[in-house]
Structures are given as C-alpha cells and as structure tokens.
Amino acid sequence: MKPEEILAEALRTLREGGTILYPTDTVWGLGCDATNAAAVARIFEIKRRADSKSLVLLASDLDMVAKYVKEIPDIAIDLVEVNDAPMTIIYPGAICTETGDKWHLAASAVAADGTVGIRIPLMDWCKQLVFKLGRPIVSTSANISGEPTPQRFSDIPQEIKDAVDFVVPPSVDTQSTGRASQILKVGLRGEIEIIRK
C-alpha cells in the first residue's frame, strides 16, 4: 500500500468506529476515535484493562485541544510552544459525555477527576491522521495491560494485531522512538506536577 492509501484506510476505520494499531512518535499504539464510546470500550477490551484507567489522546494542535477541554492553562500553551520531545499534558476540565459525540470526548477516555491526558504528536504521519479525522484519537500502548510495552512492531503480541480492525504497515514507522512520553499535569493557576520524566 502507498502511504496515502494507508492513511485513507486508517481514517476510514476510525470514522466507522473501528480500532487501529499504528506507530506514534513514542511507541506503537492502539487507537480509535476518542469521541466514540463504543470504540473506546473496545480498546479497553483488547488491552484487558479496567475502564477506570484513563487514556492518552492525540490532538493535531492546541486548537483541537481547546474544543475538548474547558480551558487551556497559559502554562500549557508555553510548554507546547517550546516542546521538542514527546510530551503528554494532563488538562483539567475535559468536555465529555457518557456516549461521546463529535463535540465531546467519550467519558471512558477521561480520568475520574475530569482530567484528560493529551499529546500533540511530533510525528507528521500521526499529526496528519488526527488532523484529517478532526477529532482526538486514543493512543495507548499496544500491549495487554500489565505486560511490557512493546518497543518495536515485532514485539507486539499477535493477539493484539488480530484484535484490531486495521494494522498500519510497519513501513510507516519512521519516527517512533520506542520510548514513552514525558507526562505533566497542569492546573489553571499555573501549577505543574511531573508525573513521568
């Protein structure tokens, strides 16, 4: 498949409520439309993970983030502007509903305290995928919950590959680092908590 065909098939799968296995700027991830509650539930099912745990989402830019959180703290804007490595920011005030819809995240993609972890990927392919979908995409590591995070495509269990609706061919994986992102939790008054360096 040509790169544009791969992108088109990944988009079609996401739009139809399916799940994908895809390379990100950190590790290979399981993804779906973060506004589709049934698709998010399927991700938890594939990972055999409790749905009480929140997920990391990918957004194309801060404009997209602003559609799904009540307010972006100024410190988060500053962090995104100077960022040159994968960084997930946990924002307060996620906008969500139980069922999810085009303008709301699925509640199961959001933490119990109403926060949501969002990363703007540095990898062009990922950024283009999210931008073309027009909504955030779930990005959780492609492993069974509790098992090691796969560093390469070849490390991903066959069970995971078989469970998703579309597998992005490994040839697209040109910029994945194989390492998890830094995670920072920000508050509306400029507070920053480092969750993972």
Coordinates of C-alpha atoms in Angstrom, one line a residue:
M1 CA 0.0 0.0 0.0
K2 CA 1.1 3.5 -0.8
P3 CA 1.4 6.0 2.2
E4 CA -1.7 7.9 1.1
E5 CA -3.7 4.6 0.8
I6 CA -2.6 3.6 4.3
L7 CA -3.7 7.0 5.7
A8 CA -7.0 6.7 3.9
E9 CA -7.7 3.2 5.2
A10 CA -6.7 4.2 8.8
L11 CA -9.1 7.2 8.5
R12 CA -11.9 5.1 7.1
T13 CA -11.5 2.6 10.0
L14 CA -11.6 5.4 12.6
R15 CA -14.6 7.1 11.0
E16 CA -16.5 3.8 11.0
G17 CA -15.9 3.3 14.8
G18 CA -13.0 0.8 14.3
T19 CA -9.7 0.3 16.1
I20 CA -6.2 0.6 14.6
L21 CA -2.7 -0.4 15.5
Y22 CA -0.4 2.4 14.5
P23 CA 3.0 4.0 15.0
T24 CA 3.2 7.2 17.1
D25 CA 6.1 9.5 18.0
T26 CA 6.6 7.4 21.1
V27 CA 5.6 3.7 20.8
W28 CA 3.2 1.6 18.7
G29 CA -0.3 2.4 19.9
L30 CA -3.8 1.1 19.9
G31 CA -6.1 3.9 18.6
C32 CA -9.7 4.8 17.9
D33 CA -11.9 8.0 17.7
A34 CA -11.8 9.3 21.3
T35 CA -15.3 10.7 20.9
N36 CA -16.8 7.2 20.1
A37 CA -17.7 5.5 23.4
A38 CA -18.1 2.0 21.8
A39 CA -14.7 2.2 20.1
V40 CA -13.0 3.3 23.4
A41 CA -14.7 0.4 25.2
R42 CA -13.2 -1.9 22.5
I43 CA -9.7 -0.6 23.2
F44 CA -10.1 -1.4 26.9
E45 CA -11.4 -4.9 25.9
I46 CA -8.4 -5.5 23.6
K47 CA -5.9 -4.4 26.3
R48 CA -7.9 -6.3 29.0
R49 CA -7.6 -3.1 31.0
A50 CA -10.1 -1.7 33.6
D51 CA -12.1 1.1 32.1
S52 CA -11.5 3.1 35.3
K53 CA -8.0 3.9 34.0
S54 CA -7.7 7.0 31.8
L55 CA -6.2 7.0 28.3
V56 CA -3.7 9.3 26.5
L57 CA -5.2 11.1 23.5
L58 CA -3.5 12.6 20.4
A59 CA -4.7 16.0 19.1
S60 CA -3.4 17.8 16.0
D61 CA -2.8 21.1 17.7
L62 CA -3.9 23.4 20.6
D63 CA -7.0 24.5 18.6
M64 CA -8.2 20.9 18.7
V65 CA -7.3 20.6 22.4
A66 CA -9.4 23.7 23.1
K67 CA -12.5 22.0 21.7
Y68 CA -12.3 19.3 24.3
V69 CA -11.2 21.0 27.5
K70 CA -13.0 23.9 29.2
E71 CA -9.8 26.0 29.5
I72 CA -6.2 25.6 28.5
P73 CA -3.9 26.9 31.2
D74 CA -1.4 29.5 30.0
I75 CA 1.4 27.3 31.2
A76 CA 0.3 24.5 28.9
I77 CA 0.5 26.9 25.9
D78 CA 4.0 27.8 26.9
L79 CA 5.0 24.2 27.3
V80 CA 3.6 23.2 23.9
E81 CA 5.4 26.1 22.2
V82 CA 8.8 25.2 23.5
N83 CA 8.4 21.4 23.3
D84 CA 10.8 19.4 21.1
A85 CA 10.2 15.9 22.6
P86 CA 7.1 13.8 23.1
M87 CA 5.1 15.4 25.9
T88 CA 1.7 14.5 27.3
I89 CA -0.1 17.2 29.2
I90 CA -2.9 16.3 31.6
Y91 CA -5.5 19.1 31.3
P92 CA -8.3 19.9 33.8
G93 CA -11.9 20.1 32.8
A94 CA -12.4 17.6 30.0
I95 CA -15.6 18.1 27.9
C96 CA -17.2 14.6 27.8
T97 CA -20.4 12.7 27.8
E98 CA -21.2 9.0 28.5
T99 CA -21.8 8.3 24.9
G100 CA -19.4 10.8 23.3
D101 CA -20.2 12.7 20.2
K102 CA -18.4 14.9 17.7
W103 CA -18.0 17.7 20.2
H104 CA -17.5 15.6 23.4
L105 CA -15.0 13.0 24.4
A106 CA -16.3 9.6 25.5
A107 CA -16.4 9.6 29.3
S108 CA -14.4 6.4 29.4
A109 CA -11.4 8.2 27.8
V110 CA -11.3 10.7 30.7
A111 CA -10.0 10.2 34.2
A112 CA -12.4 10.0 37.1
D113 CA -11.3 13.5 38.3
G114 CA -12.3 15.0 34.9
T115 CA -8.8 15.5 33.6
V116 CA -7.6 14.2 30.3
G117 CA -4.0 13.5 29.0
I118 CA -3.4 14.9 25.5
R119 CA -0.3 14.9 23.4
I120 CA 0.3 16.8 20.2
P121 CA 2.4 14.3 18.2
L122 CA 5.7 15.4 16.7
M123 CA 5.4 12.7 14.0
D124 CA 3.9 14.1 10.8
W125 CA 2.1 10.9 9.9
C126 CA 0.2 10.9 13.3
K127 CA -0.5 14.6 13.2
Q128 CA -1.9 14.3 9.7
L129 CA -4.1 11.3 10.8
V130 CA -5.6 13.3 13.7
F131 CA -6.0 16.5 11.7
K132 CA -7.9 14.7 8.9
L133 CA -10.1 12.9 11.4
G134 CA -10.9 16.2 13.0
R135 CA -11.2 14.7 16.5
P136 CA -8.7 13.4 19.1
I137 CA -7.5 9.8 18.7
V138 CA -6.8 7.4 21.6
S139 CA -3.1 6.5 21.9
T140 CA -2.5 3.7 24.3
S141 CA 0.5 1.3 24.2
A142 CA -0.1 -1.9 22.1
N143 CA 0.1 -4.4 24.9
I144 CA -2.1 -6.4 27.2
S145 CA -2.5 -4.4 30.5
G146 CA 0.3 -5.2 32.9
E147 CA 2.7 -6.6 30.3
P148 CA 5.8 -4.8 29.0
T149 CA 5.3 -2.0 26.4
P150 CA 6.5 -3.3 23.0
Q151 CA 9.5 -1.3 21.8
R152 CA 9.1 -2.4 18.1
F153 CA 6.3 -3.7 15.9
S154 CA 7.8 -7.2 16.1
D155 CA 7.3 -7.1 19.9
I156 CA 3.6 -6.6 19.7
P157 CA 1.6 -9.7 20.6
Q158 CA -0.2 -11.4 17.7
E159 CA -3.3 -11.3 19.9
I160 CA -3.3 -7.5 19.7
K161 CA -2.6 -7.5 15.9
D162 CA -5.5 -9.9 15.4
A163 CA -7.9 -7.9 17.6
V164 CA -7.8 -4.5 15.8
D165 CA -9.7 -3.6 12.6
F166 CA -6.7 -2.2 10.8
V167 CA -2.9 -2.6 11.2
V168 CA -0.8 0.2 9.8
P169 CA 2.1 -1.5 8.0
P170 CA 5.4 -1.2 9.9
S171 CA 7.0 0.7 6.9
V172 CA 5.2 3.8 8.1
D173 CA 7.1 3.6 11.4
T174 CA 9.9 6.1 10.6
Q175 CA 9.9 8.3 13.7
S176 CA 8.7 6.2 16.6
T177 CA 11.3 6.5 19.4
G178 CA 10.2 3.3 21.3
R179 CA 10.1 5.4 24.5
A180 CA 7.1 6.7 26.4
S181 CA 6.4 10.5 26.5
Q182 CA 7.0 12.8 29.4
I183 CA 3.8 13.4 31.4
L184 CA 3.0 16.7 33.0
K185 CA -0.2 17.6 34.9
V186 CA -1.1 21.3 34.7
G187 CA -3.5 23.4 36.7
L188 CA -5.5 26.6 35.9
R189 CA -3.3 28.7 38.2
G190 CA 0.0 27.6 36.5
E191 CA 0.7 24.6 38.7
I192 CA 2.8 21.8 37.2
E193 CA 3.2 18.3 38.5
I194 CA 5.7 16.0 36.8
I195 CA 4.1 12.6 36.5
R196 CA 6.7 11.0 34.3
K197 CA 10.1 12.5 33.2

